[in-house]
């Protein structure tokens, strides 16, 4: 009886680990680069525009950090995207914002960085419209 329970427990454990390990790490991303990029830009703009000190701001920043990680994990190894201007510009913007969030988690994003990010977001959107 003891070996039966041990084997049953091992089987259940393997199933649980297998199912959770095989789940998609990027649950918020669709797999369509264009749509995911535009959705990420919208989420980041929302996080940057909220007033400082509000609970919504903290939640939006947390969501933005998770989306940045998911986006980077999903698309950084796609060689077909490395040639696109929209992808390289988006990576630059994400690296800047993620660097600020990790280095200064309790400080607001400086106006100069916000302006640069907005410029890069517009460049990415225009490149996506051109299919570049």
N, CA, C and O atoms as a DFTB+ gen file, in Angstrom:
528 C
 N C O
     1  1       0.827      -1.193       0.000
     2  2       0.000       0.000       0.000
     3  2       0.874       1.261       0.000
     4  3       0.553       2.257      -0.649
     5  1       1.990       1.193       0.746
     6  2       2.872       2.341       0.841
     7  2       3.495       2.672      -0.518
     8  3       3.583       3.845      -0.881
     9  1       3.926       1.664      -1.272
    10  2       4.506       1.914      -2.600
    11  2       3.458       2.443      -3.567
    12  3       3.764       3.264      -4.432
    13  1       2.241       1.983      -3.426
    14  2       1.174       2.481      -4.286
    15  2       0.951       3.970      -4.051
    16  3       0.856       4.738      -5.008
    17  1       0.866       4.385      -2.788
    18  2       0.672       5.799      -2.471
    19  2       1.866       6.641      -2.905
    20  3       1.699       7.765      -3.379
    21  1       3.065       6.101      -2.744
    22  2       4.267       6.821      -3.167
    23  2       4.270       7.020      -4.675
    24  3       4.575       8.111      -5.158
    25  1       3.937       5.987      -5.410
    26  2       3.893       6.097      -6.879
    27  2       2.770       7.021      -7.336
    28  3       2.944       7.786      -8.285
    29  1       1.631       6.957      -6.674
    30  2       0.521       7.839      -7.013
    31  2       0.890       9.293      -6.746
    32  3       0.605      10.168      -7.563
    33  1       1.518       9.549      -5.616
    34  2       1.957      10.902      -5.290
    35  2       2.986      11.398      -6.318
    36  3       2.917      12.549      -6.747
    37  1       3.916      10.559      -6.708
    38  2       4.933      10.933      -7.698
    39  2       4.278      11.240      -9.039
    40  3       4.663      12.193      -9.716
    41  1       3.295      10.441      -9.421
    42  2       2.599      10.667     -10.684
    43  2       1.842      11.995     -10.668
    44  3       1.888      12.753     -11.637
    45  1       1.149      12.271      -9.571
    46  2       0.417      13.536      -9.444
    47  2       1.393      14.709      -9.474
    48  3       1.125      15.716     -10.129
    49  1       2.496      14.594      -8.789
    50  2       3.500      15.654      -8.762
    51  2       4.076      15.910     -10.151
    52  3       4.237      17.066     -10.543
    53  1       4.385      14.871     -10.890
    54  2       4.898      15.015     -12.255
    55  2       3.861      15.691     -13.148
    56  3       4.205      16.556     -13.954
    57  1       2.608      15.307     -13.009
    58  2       1.540      15.927     -13.814
    59  2       1.398      17.409     -13.498
    60  3       1.281      18.229     -14.409
    61  1       1.407      17.756     -12.227
    62  2       1.258      19.158     -11.832
    63  2       2.433      19.985     -12.346
    64  3       2.233      21.055     -12.919
    65  1       3.637      19.505     -12.148
    66  2       4.822      20.230     -12.612
    67  2       4.837      20.313     -14.129
    68  3       5.180      21.353     -14.693
    69  1       4.472      19.242     -14.783
    70  2       4.444      19.238     -16.249
    71  2       3.433      20.211     -16.810
    72  3       3.719      20.911     -17.781
    73  1       2.267      20.266     -16.220
    74  2       1.233      21.171     -16.724
    75  2       1.547      22.626     -16.439
    76  3       1.309      23.488     -17.286
    77  1       2.071      22.910     -15.275
    78  2       2.394      24.305     -14.973
    79  2       3.659      24.747     -15.681
    80  3       3.784      25.916     -16.046
    81  1       4.591      23.845     -15.880
    82  2       5.829      24.191     -16.580
    83  2       5.623      24.394     -18.062
    84  3       6.369      25.145     -18.690
    85  1       4.637      23.748     -18.629
    86  2       4.386      23.859     -20.064
    87  2       3.439      24.993     -20.406
    88  3       3.193      25.262     -21.582
    89  1       2.913      25.651     -19.409
    90  2       1.998      26.751     -19.698
    91  2       2.774      27.917     -20.272
    92  3       3.971      28.066     -20.024
    93  1       2.092      28.733     -21.031
    94  2       2.731      29.868     -21.690
    95  2       3.162      30.905     -20.672
    96  3       2.383      31.292     -19.801
    97  1       4.417      31.361     -20.782
    98  2       4.920      32.370     -19.860
    99  2       4.361      33.750     -20.189
   100  3       4.341      34.639     -19.338
   101  1       3.920      33.919     -21.402
   102  2       3.434      35.225     -21.820
   103  2       1.932      35.156     -22.061
   104  3       1.465      35.208     -23.199
   105  1       1.185      35.038     -20.967
   106  2      -0.258      34.897     -21.064
   107  2      -0.947      36.122     -21.620
   108  3      -2.048      36.012     -22.159
   109  1      -0.326      37.298     -21.505
   110  2      -0.948      38.520     -21.990
   111  2      -0.635      38.807     -23.454
   112  3      -1.198      39.737     -24.032
   113  1       0.241      38.034     -24.055
   114  2       0.651      38.286     -25.428
   115  2      -0.027      37.301     -26.371
   116  3      -0.221      36.133     -26.034
   117  1      -0.382      37.782     -27.544
   118  2      -1.107      36.952     -28.499
   119  2      -0.193      36.178     -29.434
   120  3      -0.616      35.185     -30.024
   121  1       1.042      36.611     -29.578
   122  2       1.945      35.981     -30.533
   123  2       2.057      36.770     -31.822
   124  3       2.933      36.496     -32.643
   125  1       1.185      37.742     -32.009
   126  2       1.247      38.634     -33.164
   127  2       2.093      39.842     -32.757
   128  3       1.679      40.636     -31.913
   129  1       3.271      39.979     -33.354
   130  2       4.214      41.018     -32.943
   131  2       3.591      42.409     -33.002
   132  3       3.740      43.197     -32.068
   133  1       2.904      42.710     -34.082
   134  2       2.328      44.052     -34.260
   135  2       1.302      44.364     -33.166
   136  3       1.361      45.419     -32.534
   137  1       0.379      43.454     -32.953
   138  2      -0.657      43.662     -31.936
   139  2      -0.058      43.735     -30.533
   140  3      -0.447      44.581     -29.727
   141  1       0.881      42.852     -30.250
   142  2       1.503      42.846     -28.927
   143  2       2.274      44.134     -28.670
   144  3       2.248      44.666     -27.560
   145  1       2.957      44.634     -29.689
   146  2       3.725      45.866     -29.527
   147  2       2.800      47.047     -29.269
   148  3       3.069      47.861     -28.386
   149  1       1.722      47.147     -30.023
   150  2       0.779      48.250     -29.829
   151  2       0.094      48.164     -28.463
   152  3      -0.130      49.186     -27.815
   153  1      -0.237      46.956     -28.029
   154  2      -0.853      46.778     -26.710
   155  2       0.135      47.151     -25.605
   156  3      -0.245      47.765     -24.608
   157  1       1.393      46.783     -25.784
   158  2       2.409      47.118     -24.798
   159  2       2.618      48.620     -24.718
   160  3       2.750      49.171     -23.625
   161  1       2.648      49.280     -25.850
   162  2       2.798      50.740     -25.865
   163  2       1.632      51.394     -25.123
   164  3       1.838      52.315     -24.333
   165  1       0.420      50.926     -25.371
   166  2      -0.749      51.467     -24.680
   167  2      -0.660      51.280     -23.178
   168  3      -0.985      52.191     -22.416
   169  1      -0.223      50.113     -22.750
   170  2      -0.089      49.845     -21.319
   171  2       1.005      50.702     -20.690
   172  3       0.841      51.207     -19.579
   173  1       2.115      50.866     -21.399
   174  2       3.205      51.685     -20.867
   175  2       2.809      53.158     -20.799
   176  3       3.146      53.848     -19.836
   177  1       2.102      53.637     -21.807
   178  2       1.624      55.027     -21.767
   179  2       0.698      55.239     -20.578
   180  3       0.774      56.257     -19.890
   181  1      -0.167      54.274     -20.347
   182  2      -1.083      54.360     -19.212
   183  2      -0.301      54.432     -17.903
   184  3      -0.622      55.245     -17.037
   185  1       0.712      53.599     -17.751
   186  2       1.517      53.587     -16.527
   187  2       2.281      54.896     -16.350
   188  3       2.472      55.354     -15.223
   189  1       2.715      55.497     -17.450
   190  2       3.487      56.744     -17.367
   191  2       2.599      57.966     -17.115
   192  3       3.051      58.941     -16.516
   193  1       1.346      57.923     -17.566
   194  2       0.467      59.087     -17.461
   195  2      -0.279      59.187     -16.136
   196  3      -0.756      60.266     -15.784
   197  1      -0.389      58.106     -15.407
   198  2      -1.111      58.150     -14.133
   199  2      -0.381      59.050     -13.147
   200  3       0.849      59.094     -13.145
   201  1      -1.130      59.777     -12.300
   202  2      -0.493      60.649     -11.308
   203  2       0.313      59.839     -10.289
   204  3      -0.064      58.727      -9.921
   205  1       1.413      60.414      -9.849
   206  2       2.280      59.743      -8.882
   207  2       1.583      59.605      -7.536
   208  3       0.790      60.458      -7.138
   209  1       1.898      58.498      -6.837
   210  2       1.382      58.298      -5.495
   211  2       0.029      57.621      -5.412
   212  3      -0.443      57.346      -4.309
   213  1      -0.602      57.347      -6.519
   214  2      -1.901      56.683      -6.482
   215  2      -1.717      55.171      -6.492
   216  3      -0.721      54.676      -7.018
   217  1      -2.660      54.436      -5.922
   218  2      -2.548      52.965      -5.945
   219  2      -2.616      52.411      -7.369
   220  3      -2.015      51.378      -7.664
   221  1      -3.343      53.092      -8.244
   222  2      -3.429      52.646      -9.637
   223  2      -2.068      52.727     -10.316
   224  3      -1.740      51.903     -11.170
   225  1      -1.281      53.725      -9.931
   226  2       0.056      53.909     -10.516
   227  2       0.941      52.717     -10.170
   228  3       1.641      52.191     -11.035
   229  1       0.913      52.292      -8.915
   230  2       1.738      51.154      -8.499
   231  2       1.315      49.877      -9.222
   232  3       2.160      49.089      -9.646
   233  1       0.016      49.679      -9.361
   234  2      -0.478      48.496     -10.066
   235  2      -0.110      48.558     -11.553
   236  3       0.280      47.550     -12.142
   237  1      -0.236      49.738     -12.152
   238  2       0.098      49.901     -13.567
   239  2       1.586      49.688     -13.804
   240  3       1.970      49.099     -14.814
   241  1       2.428      50.159     -12.890
   242  2       3.868      49.948     -13.030
   243  2       4.221      48.478     -12.891
   244  3       5.078      47.970     -13.615
   245  1       3.578      47.807     -11.983
   246  2       3.818      46.376     -11.810
   247  2       3.412      45.606     -13.056
   248  3       4.129      44.713     -13.509
   249  1       2.248      45.961     -13.609
   250  2       1.792      45.318     -14.844
   251  2       2.741      45.635     -16.000
   252  3       3.031      44.768     -16.824
   253  1       3.222      46.877     -16.060
   254  2       4.146      47.271     -17.119
   255  2       5.444      46.477     -17.035
   256  3       5.972      46.038     -18.057
   257  1       5.951      46.294     -15.839
   258  2       7.179      45.517     -15.675
   259  2       6.977      44.084     -16.135
   260  3       7.848      43.510     -16.789
   261  1       5.830      43.503     -15.798
   262  2       5.542      42.131     -16.211
   263  2       5.407      42.040     -17.728
   264  3       5.910      41.098     -18.340
   265  1       4.736      43.006     -18.331
   266  2       4.588      43.005     -19.787
   267  2       5.932      43.189     -20.488
   268  3       6.185      42.560     -21.515
   269  1       6.788      44.039     -19.945
   270  2       8.120      44.225     -20.524
   271  2       8.873      42.900     -20.501
   272  3       9.490      42.516     -21.494
   273  1       8.823      42.209     -19.383
   274  2       9.507      40.913     -19.272
   275  2       8.927      39.888     -20.240
   276  3       9.671      39.173     -20.911
   277  1       7.597      39.817     -20.313
   278  2       6.952      38.865     -21.220
   279  2       7.288      39.169     -22.674
   280  3       7.600      38.262     -23.447
   281  1       7.223      40.451     -23.047
   282  2       7.504      40.857     -24.420
   283  2       8.951      40.521     -24.779
   284  3       9.219      39.968     -25.846
   285  1       9.868      40.853     -23.895
   286  2      11.279      40.585     -24.163
   287  2      11.541      39.091     -24.278
   288  3      12.262      38.653     -25.175
   289  1      10.965      38.313     -23.385
   290  2      11.171      36.869     -23.414
   291  2      10.609      36.247     -24.688
   292  3      11.188      35.309     -25.236
   293  1       9.500      36.764     -25.148
   294  2       8.865      36.164     -26.322
   295  2       9.551      36.535     -27.628
   296  3       9.677      35.686     -28.510
   297  1       9.996      37.770     -27.777
   298  2      10.450      38.247     -29.081
   299  2      11.955      38.450     -29.224
   300  3      12.414      38.712     -30.336
   301  1      12.736      38.344     -28.169
   302  2      14.165      38.650     -28.297
   303  2      14.929      37.651     -29.147
   304  3      15.976      37.997     -29.694
   305  1      14.454      36.449     -29.275
   306  2      15.163      35.421     -30.056
   307  2      14.604      35.218     -31.454
   308  3      15.044      34.325     -32.178
   309  1      13.649      36.032     -31.830
   310  2      13.061      35.922     -33.165
   311  2      13.944      36.678     -34.161
   312  3      13.913      37.907     -34.214
   313  1      14.726      35.943     -34.946
   314  2      15.690      36.558     -35.855
   315  2      15.035      37.404     -36.937
   316  3      15.661      38.331     -37.453
   317  1      13.803      37.109     -37.288
   318  2      13.137      37.903     -38.324
   319  2      12.807      39.311     -37.834
   320  3      12.623      40.218     -38.646
   321  1      12.731      39.503     -36.532
   322  2      12.414      40.827     -35.979
   323  2      13.649      41.694     -35.778
   324  3      13.535      42.915     -35.672
   325  1      14.814      41.086     -35.724
   326  2      16.034      41.839     -35.438
   327  2      16.331      42.902     -36.497
   328  3      17.018      43.883     -36.213
   329  1      15.821      42.716     -37.706
   330  2      16.064      43.663     -38.797
   331  2      15.082      44.825     -38.786
   332  3      15.309      45.831     -39.458
   333  1      14.013      44.706     -38.046
   334  2      12.963      45.721     -38.061
   335  2      13.341      46.923     -37.196
   336  3      13.794      46.768     -36.061
   337  1      13.151      48.109     -37.743
   338  2      13.411      49.324     -36.987
   339  2      12.480      49.461     -35.803
   340  3      12.874      49.984     -34.761
   341  1      11.242      48.996     -35.950
   342  2      10.288      49.091     -34.847
   343  2      10.753      48.250     -33.659
   344  3      10.585      48.644     -32.505
   345  1      11.334      47.101     -33.950
   346  2      11.769      46.213     -32.870
   347  2      12.973      46.786     -32.128
   348  3      13.011      46.761     -30.897
   349  1      13.948      47.298     -32.859
   350  2      15.133      47.836     -32.191
   351  2      14.790      49.095     -31.391
   352  3      15.316      49.305     -30.297
   353  1      13.912      49.924     -31.937
   354  2      13.491      51.120     -31.202
   355  2      12.694      50.732     -29.964
   356  3      12.868      51.327     -28.900
   357  1      11.830      49.746     -30.096
   358  2      11.033      49.283     -28.960
   359  2      11.932      48.695     -27.881
   360  3      11.714      48.936     -26.694
   361  1      12.934      47.929     -28.280
   362  2      13.868      47.376     -27.295
   363  2      14.596      48.476     -26.545
   364  3      14.806      48.376     -25.336
   365  1      14.982      49.532     -27.262
   366  2      15.656      50.659     -26.614
   367  2      14.745      51.299     -25.565
   368  3      15.177      51.583     -24.448
   369  1      13.496      51.520     -25.930
   370  2      12.536      52.121     -24.999
   371  2      12.296      51.217     -23.794
   372  3      12.264      51.690     -22.658
   373  1      12.130      49.929     -24.039
   374  2      11.878      48.991     -22.942
   375  2      13.073      48.905     -22.001
   376  3      12.908      48.859     -20.782
   377  1      14.273      48.885     -22.568
   378  2      15.469      48.825     -21.727
   379  2      15.585      50.073     -20.855
   380  3      15.969      49.982     -19.689
   381  1      15.256      51.232     -21.414
   382  2      15.324      52.476     -20.646
   383  2      14.330      52.466     -19.487
   384  3      14.678      52.797     -18.354
   385  1      13.107      52.088     -19.782
   386  2      12.075      52.100     -18.749
   387  2      12.324      51.013     -17.698
   388  3      12.179      51.256     -16.501
   389  1      12.697      49.827     -18.149
   390  2      12.988      48.748     -17.200
   391  2      14.180      49.107     -16.323
   392  3      14.197      48.778     -15.137
   393  1      15.179      49.782     -16.896
   394  2      16.326      50.221     -16.116
   395  2      15.927      51.211     -15.045
   396  3      16.420      51.150     -13.918
   397  1      15.034      52.125     -15.394
   398  2      14.567      53.087     -14.396
   399  2      13.784      52.384     -13.297
   400  3      13.996      52.649     -12.113
   401  1      12.876      51.483     -13.685
   402  2      12.065      50.784     -12.689
   403  2      12.926      49.939     -11.751
   404  3      12.626      49.843     -10.561
   405  1      13.996      49.322     -12.272
   406  2      14.815      48.481     -11.402
   407  2      15.794      49.305     -10.562
   408  3      16.091      48.929      -9.428
   409  1      16.298      50.412     -11.094
   410  2      17.258      51.227     -10.349
   411  2      16.588      52.161      -9.353
   412  3      17.104      52.384      -8.258
   413  1      15.436      52.707      -9.737
   414  2      14.738      53.691      -8.898
   415  2      13.275      53.299      -8.751
   416  3      12.402      53.984      -9.284
   417  1      12.986      52.207      -8.037
   418  2      11.600      51.717      -7.986
   419  2      10.620      52.669      -7.305
   420  3       9.425      52.631      -7.597
   421  1      11.100      53.510      -6.414
   422  2      10.196      54.393      -5.671
   423  2      10.175      55.815      -6.206
   424  3       9.456      56.661      -5.673
   425  1      10.928      56.088      -7.223
   426  2      10.964      57.436      -7.783
   427  2      10.122      57.511      -9.045
   428  3      10.029      56.536      -9.790
   429  1       9.509      58.663      -9.288
   430  2       8.737      58.822     -10.530
   431  2       9.676      58.876     -11.743
   432  3      10.856      59.207     -11.631
   433  1       9.117      58.545     -12.878
   434  2       9.891      58.597     -14.121
   435  2      10.138      60.068     -14.451
   436  3       9.190      60.853     -14.487
   437  1      11.401      60.459     -14.693
   438  2      11.697      61.864     -14.996
   439  2      11.031      62.326     -16.288
   440  3      10.797      61.529     -17.196
   441  1      10.732      63.610     -16.360
   442  2      10.055      64.182     -17.535
   443  2      10.883      63.970     -18.798
   444  3      10.330      63.703     -19.865
   445  1      12.201      64.086     -18.684
   446  2      13.067      63.909     -19.850
   447  2      12.961      62.485     -20.401
   448  3      12.922      62.292     -21.616
   449  1      12.915      61.494     -19.518
   450  2      12.761      60.110     -19.950
   451  2      11.377      59.883     -20.545
   452  3      11.243      59.173     -21.542
   453  1      10.340      60.479     -19.942
   454  2       8.988      60.353     -20.488
   455  2       8.915      60.902     -21.913
   456  3       8.302      60.292     -22.789
   457  1       9.548      62.066     -22.138
   458  2       9.541      62.664     -23.475
   459  2      10.248      61.761     -24.479
   460  3       9.774      61.572     -25.599
   461  1      11.387      61.206     -24.067
   462  2      12.125      60.324     -24.972
   463  2      11.346      59.051     -25.262
   464  3      11.328      58.580     -26.400
   465  1      10.706      58.494     -24.249
   466  2       9.899      57.289     -24.452
   467  2       8.725      57.568     -25.387
   468  3       8.422      56.755     -26.259
   469  1       8.067      58.707     -25.211
   470  2       6.943      59.055     -26.087
   471  2       7.415      59.197     -27.530
   472  3       6.729      58.751     -28.450
   473  1       8.570      59.808     -27.737
   474  2       9.131      59.933     -29.081
   475  2       9.415      58.555     -29.671
   476  3       9.100      58.303     -30.834
   477  1       9.999      57.674     -28.891
   478  2      10.294      56.326     -29.372
   479  2       9.016      55.537     -29.640
   480  3       8.953      54.773     -30.603
   481  1       7.995      55.713     -28.799
   482  2       6.723      55.034     -29.034
   483  2       6.098      55.493     -30.350
   484  3       5.576      54.677     -31.108
   485  1       6.151      56.788     -30.619
   486  2       5.611      57.294     -31.889
   487  2       6.396      56.740     -33.072
   488  3       5.811      56.414     -34.105
   489  1       7.713      56.630     -32.929
   490  2       8.529      56.062     -34.001
   491  2       8.163      54.597     -34.252
   492  3       8.081      54.161     -35.400
   493  1       7.947      53.853     -33.188
   494  2       7.571      52.450     -33.323
   495  2       6.208      52.329     -33.997
   496  3       6.028      51.502     -34.891
   497  1       5.253      53.146     -33.576
   498  2       3.920      53.094     -34.187
   499  2       3.973      53.431     -35.663
   500  3       3.314      52.784     -36.476
   501  1       4.761      54.450     -36.017
   502  2       4.840      54.815     -37.434
   503  2       5.548      53.717     -38.233
   504  3       5.178      53.453     -39.378
   505  1       6.563      53.073     -37.641
   506  2       7.242      51.980     -38.325
   507  2       6.303      50.785     -38.503
   508  3       6.350      50.104     -39.528
   509  1       5.464      50.534     -37.521
   510  2       4.510      49.429     -37.638
   511  2       3.460      49.713     -38.714
   512  3       3.010      48.796     -39.401
   513  1       3.079      50.962     -38.857
   514  2       2.134      51.325     -39.926
   515  2       2.750      51.088     -41.296
   516  3       2.060      50.718     -42.246
   517  1       4.077      51.308     -41.386
   518  2       4.794      51.090     -42.651
   519  2       5.185      49.630     -42.820
   520  3       5.766      49.256     -43.839
   521  1       4.870      48.801     -41.827
   522  2       5.249      47.390     -41.822
   523  2       6.752      47.213     -41.716
   524  3       7.306      46.278     -42.293
   525  1       7.417      48.093     -40.991
   526  2       8.881      47.990     -40.849
   527  2       9.244      47.566     -39.451
   528  3      10.425      47.424     -39.136
